Amino acid sequence: MSLDHCGEPCFDRIPEPADAVRRLGTVQYSRSSALVLEVHGDIDAYTQPRWQAVLDSATLDAMAGGHPRLILDLTGIRFISLRAVIALVEHAGSAHRCRVRVSVAEDPQQPMVARLVGAAGLTAWLPVHPGLDRTLAAAVPCPGMPWPPLPATAPRDGTVARRQPCHTTPGTRH
């Protein structure tokens, strides 16, 4: 969750490793009323800072271009960590508050993201579809609809650390 108040960067960034661009590549383009971000490579702990930066940049571009939808085409990824999926769900909530609806297209032969999102009980927060064409054709709730509250966080035993957005008092949501 790196965007706060519709585009204001919220968290200090960890420096991006020098070869992160080689390990996590992206291509961005418009299609229909959506901004599509094709992602290639691995989304893991090493590329996590780049992943956050790519999500922020694409959301800001969607807002600036008047695109109500941001589709992440993950058909070209080889791996995605659970932490990266959780970051994506948190980011989708931030983008939703900025009137951009995030959804995911993935390889129907290797539904990595759908399995992780389903196992974590987050399907209401992040729609995942098989392939880009199905994602584009999917009915998307209006960005003005309320965002459902995220499930309670995991215990603070190091499994999932949730960051509080800046510009709010800890324990409050905006």
Short mmCIF file of C-alpha atoms in Angstrom, two decimals:
data_model
loop_
_atom_site.label_atom_id
_atom_site.label_comp_id
_atom_site.label_asym_id
_atom_site.label_seq_id
_atom_site.Cartn_x
_atom_site.Cartn_y
_atom_site.Cartn_z
CA MET A 1 0.00 0.00 0.00
CA SER A 2 2.31 2.71 -1.21
CA LEU A 3 -0.13 5.32 -2.49
CA ASP A 4 -1.99 7.51 -0.09
CA HIS A 5 -4.45 10.27 -0.83
CA CYS A 6 -4.60 9.45 -4.54
CA GLY A 7 -1.05 9.64 -5.66
CA GLU A 8 0.95 10.98 -2.79
CA PRO A 9 3.83 8.56 -2.11
CA CYS A 10 3.33 7.22 1.38
CA PHE A 11 6.25 5.10 2.50
CA ASP A 12 9.98 5.53 2.31
CA ARG A 13 11.28 3.24 -0.38
CA ILE A 14 13.92 0.61 0.00
CA PRO A 15 16.50 1.22 -2.73
CA GLU A 16 15.89 -0.86 -5.82
CA PRO A 17 18.62 -3.41 -6.62
CA ALA A 18 20.62 -2.52 -9.73
CA ASP A 19 19.48 -5.53 -11.77
CA ALA A 20 15.82 -5.48 -10.62
CA VAL A 21 14.71 -4.15 -14.03
CA ARG A 22 16.25 -7.20 -15.70
CA ARG A 23 14.54 -9.56 -13.25
CA LEU A 24 11.14 -7.79 -13.32
CA GLY A 25 10.25 -6.15 -16.62
CA THR A 26 7.10 -4.27 -17.60
CA VAL A 27 5.34 -2.90 -20.67
CA GLN A 28 2.40 -0.52 -20.34
CA TYR A 29 -0.31 0.34 -22.89
CA SER A 30 -3.98 1.33 -23.20
CA ARG A 31 -6.63 -1.11 -24.34
CA SER A 32 -10.36 -0.33 -24.28
CA SER A 33 -10.98 1.78 -21.17
CA ALA A 34 -8.14 0.10 -19.27
CA LEU A 35 -4.48 0.70 -18.73
CA VAL A 36 -2.71 -2.66 -19.11
CA LEU A 37 0.57 -3.38 -17.40
CA GLU A 38 2.33 -6.48 -18.71
CA VAL A 39 4.72 -7.90 -16.15
CA HIS A 40 7.50 -10.38 -16.94
CA GLY A 41 9.93 -12.22 -14.67
CA ASP A 42 9.95 -12.89 -10.94
CA ILE A 43 8.11 -10.96 -8.24
CA ASP A 44 9.94 -11.96 -5.09
CA ALA A 45 11.70 -10.42 -2.09
CA TYR A 46 14.56 -9.23 -4.29
CA THR A 47 12.29 -7.39 -6.73
CA GLN A 48 9.72 -6.24 -4.11
CA PRO A 49 10.91 -2.58 -4.13
CA ARG A 50 10.57 -2.50 -7.93
CA TRP A 51 7.14 -4.21 -7.70
CA GLN A 52 5.88 -1.47 -5.36
CA ALA A 53 7.29 1.26 -7.61
CA VAL A 54 5.73 -0.32 -10.72
CA LEU A 55 2.31 -0.56 -9.03
CA ASP A 56 2.48 3.07 -7.91
CA SER A 57 3.59 4.33 -11.31
CA ALA A 58 0.94 2.38 -13.22
CA THR A 59 -1.82 3.57 -10.89
CA LEU A 60 -0.72 7.19 -11.24
CA ASP A 61 -0.63 6.75 -15.03
CA ALA A 62 -4.14 5.24 -14.99
CA MET A 63 -5.41 8.19 -12.95
CA ALA A 64 -3.67 10.74 -15.18
CA GLY A 65 -4.98 9.05 -18.33
CA GLY A 66 -8.55 8.83 -17.07
CA HIS A 67 -8.53 5.02 -17.07
CA PRO A 68 -10.99 3.59 -14.53
CA ARG A 69 -9.31 0.18 -14.75
CA LEU A 70 -5.75 -1.01 -14.27
CA ILE A 71 -5.20 -4.55 -15.50
CA LEU A 72 -2.04 -6.31 -14.43
CA ASP A 73 -1.23 -8.88 -17.11
CA LEU A 74 0.79 -11.43 -15.14
CA THR A 75 0.76 -14.11 -17.86
CA GLY A 76 4.50 -13.55 -18.30
CA ILE A 77 5.63 -14.03 -14.71
CA ARG A 78 7.59 -17.06 -13.58
CA PHE A 79 7.06 -16.60 -9.83
CA ILE A 80 5.13 -14.38 -7.42
CA SER A 81 5.56 -14.46 -3.65
CA LEU A 82 2.70 -14.36 -1.19
CA ARG A 83 4.08 -11.05 0.13
CA ALA A 84 3.90 -9.61 -3.40
CA VAL A 85 0.26 -10.74 -3.71
CA ILE A 86 -0.61 -9.18 -0.35
CA ALA A 87 1.11 -5.96 -1.45
CA LEU A 88 -0.98 -6.10 -4.64
CA VAL A 89 -4.24 -6.49 -2.68
CA GLU A 90 -3.29 -3.61 -0.37
CA HIS A 91 -2.38 -1.52 -3.40
CA ALA A 92 -5.70 -2.38 -5.06
CA GLY A 93 -7.44 -0.89 -2.02
CA SER A 94 -5.43 2.32 -2.30
CA ALA A 95 -6.10 2.51 -6.04
CA HIS A 96 -9.82 1.92 -5.45
CA ARG A 97 -9.96 4.96 -3.16
CA CYS A 98 -8.49 6.89 -6.09
CA ARG A 99 -11.25 5.53 -8.38
CA VAL A 100 -9.04 3.03 -10.24
CA ARG A 101 -10.13 -0.61 -10.13
CA VAL A 102 -7.26 -3.13 -10.26
CA SER A 103 -7.68 -6.63 -11.66
CA VAL A 104 -5.30 -9.39 -12.73
CA ALA A 105 -4.97 -11.46 -15.89
CA GLU A 106 -2.90 -14.60 -15.51
CA ASP A 107 -1.92 -17.69 -17.44
CA PRO A 108 -4.86 -20.12 -17.20
CA GLN A 109 -2.38 -23.02 -17.32
CA GLN A 110 -0.54 -21.74 -14.22
CA PRO A 111 -3.01 -19.91 -11.95
CA MET A 112 -0.45 -18.85 -9.31
CA VAL A 113 -2.14 -15.61 -8.31
CA ALA A 114 -5.67 -17.05 -8.19
CA ARG A 115 -4.45 -19.84 -5.90
CA LEU A 116 -2.72 -17.43 -3.52
CA VAL A 117 -5.58 -14.91 -3.51
CA GLY A 118 -8.09 -17.71 -2.93
CA ALA A 119 -6.04 -19.36 -0.18
CA ALA A 120 -5.68 -16.02 1.59
CA GLY A 121 -9.44 -15.37 1.31
CA LEU A 122 -8.94 -12.18 -0.71
CA THR A 123 -10.98 -12.88 -3.87
CA ALA A 124 -13.46 -10.08 -3.04
CA TRP A 125 -10.61 -7.56 -3.09
CA LEU A 126 -8.66 -8.64 -6.16
CA PRO A 127 -10.40 -10.10 -9.22
CA VAL A 128 -8.18 -12.61 -11.05
CA HIS A 129 -9.16 -13.90 -14.51
CA PRO A 130 -7.65 -16.42 -16.93
CA GLY A 131 -6.05 -14.42 -19.75
CA LEU A 132 -6.16 -10.79 -20.79
CA ASP A 133 -9.22 -11.07 -23.05
CA ARG A 134 -11.35 -12.50 -20.24
CA THR A 135 -10.09 -9.86 -17.85
CA LEU A 136 -11.02 -7.09 -20.29
CA ALA A 137 -14.46 -8.65 -20.83
CA ALA A 138 -15.17 -9.15 -17.12
CA ALA A 139 -17.75 -6.94 -15.49
CA VAL A 140 -16.02 -4.63 -13.04
CA PRO A 141 -17.80 -2.95 -10.14
CA CYS A 142 -18.00 0.81 -10.38
CA PRO A 143 -14.95 2.46 -8.77
CA GLY A 144 -17.36 4.47 -6.61
CA MET A 145 -18.58 1.34 -4.82
CA PRO A 146 -17.28 0.96 -1.27
CA TRP A 147 -14.16 -1.14 -0.76
CA PRO A 148 -14.85 -4.09 1.54
CA PRO A 149 -12.75 -4.10 4.71
CA LEU A 150 -9.72 -6.35 4.57
CA PRO A 151 -9.78 -9.39 6.83
CA ALA A 152 -8.07 -9.10 10.21
CA THR A 153 -4.31 -9.13 10.02
CA ALA A 154 -2.30 -12.17 10.99
CA PRO A 155 -0.69 -12.28 14.43
CA ARG A 156 2.46 -10.19 14.80
CA ASP A 157 4.75 -13.22 14.78
CA GLY A 158 6.61 -12.11 11.68
CA THR A 159 4.33 -13.89 9.21
CA VAL A 160 2.61 -10.83 7.74
CA ALA A 161 3.64 -7.32 8.69
CA ARG A 162 1.10 -4.67 7.70
CA ARG A 163 2.24 -1.11 7.32
CA GLN A 164 0.02 1.72 8.45
CA PRO A 165 -0.61 4.39 5.84
CA CYS A 166 0.96 7.72 6.62
CA HIS A 167 -1.28 10.74 7.21
CA THR A 168 -3.51 8.68 9.50
CA THR A 169 -3.50 7.77 13.13
CA PRO A 170 -2.50 4.14 13.76
CA GLY A 171 -5.58 1.95 13.92
CA THR A 172 -7.69 4.16 11.62
CA ARG A 173 -8.58 3.52 8.01
CA HIS A 174 -9.38 6.02 5.30
#
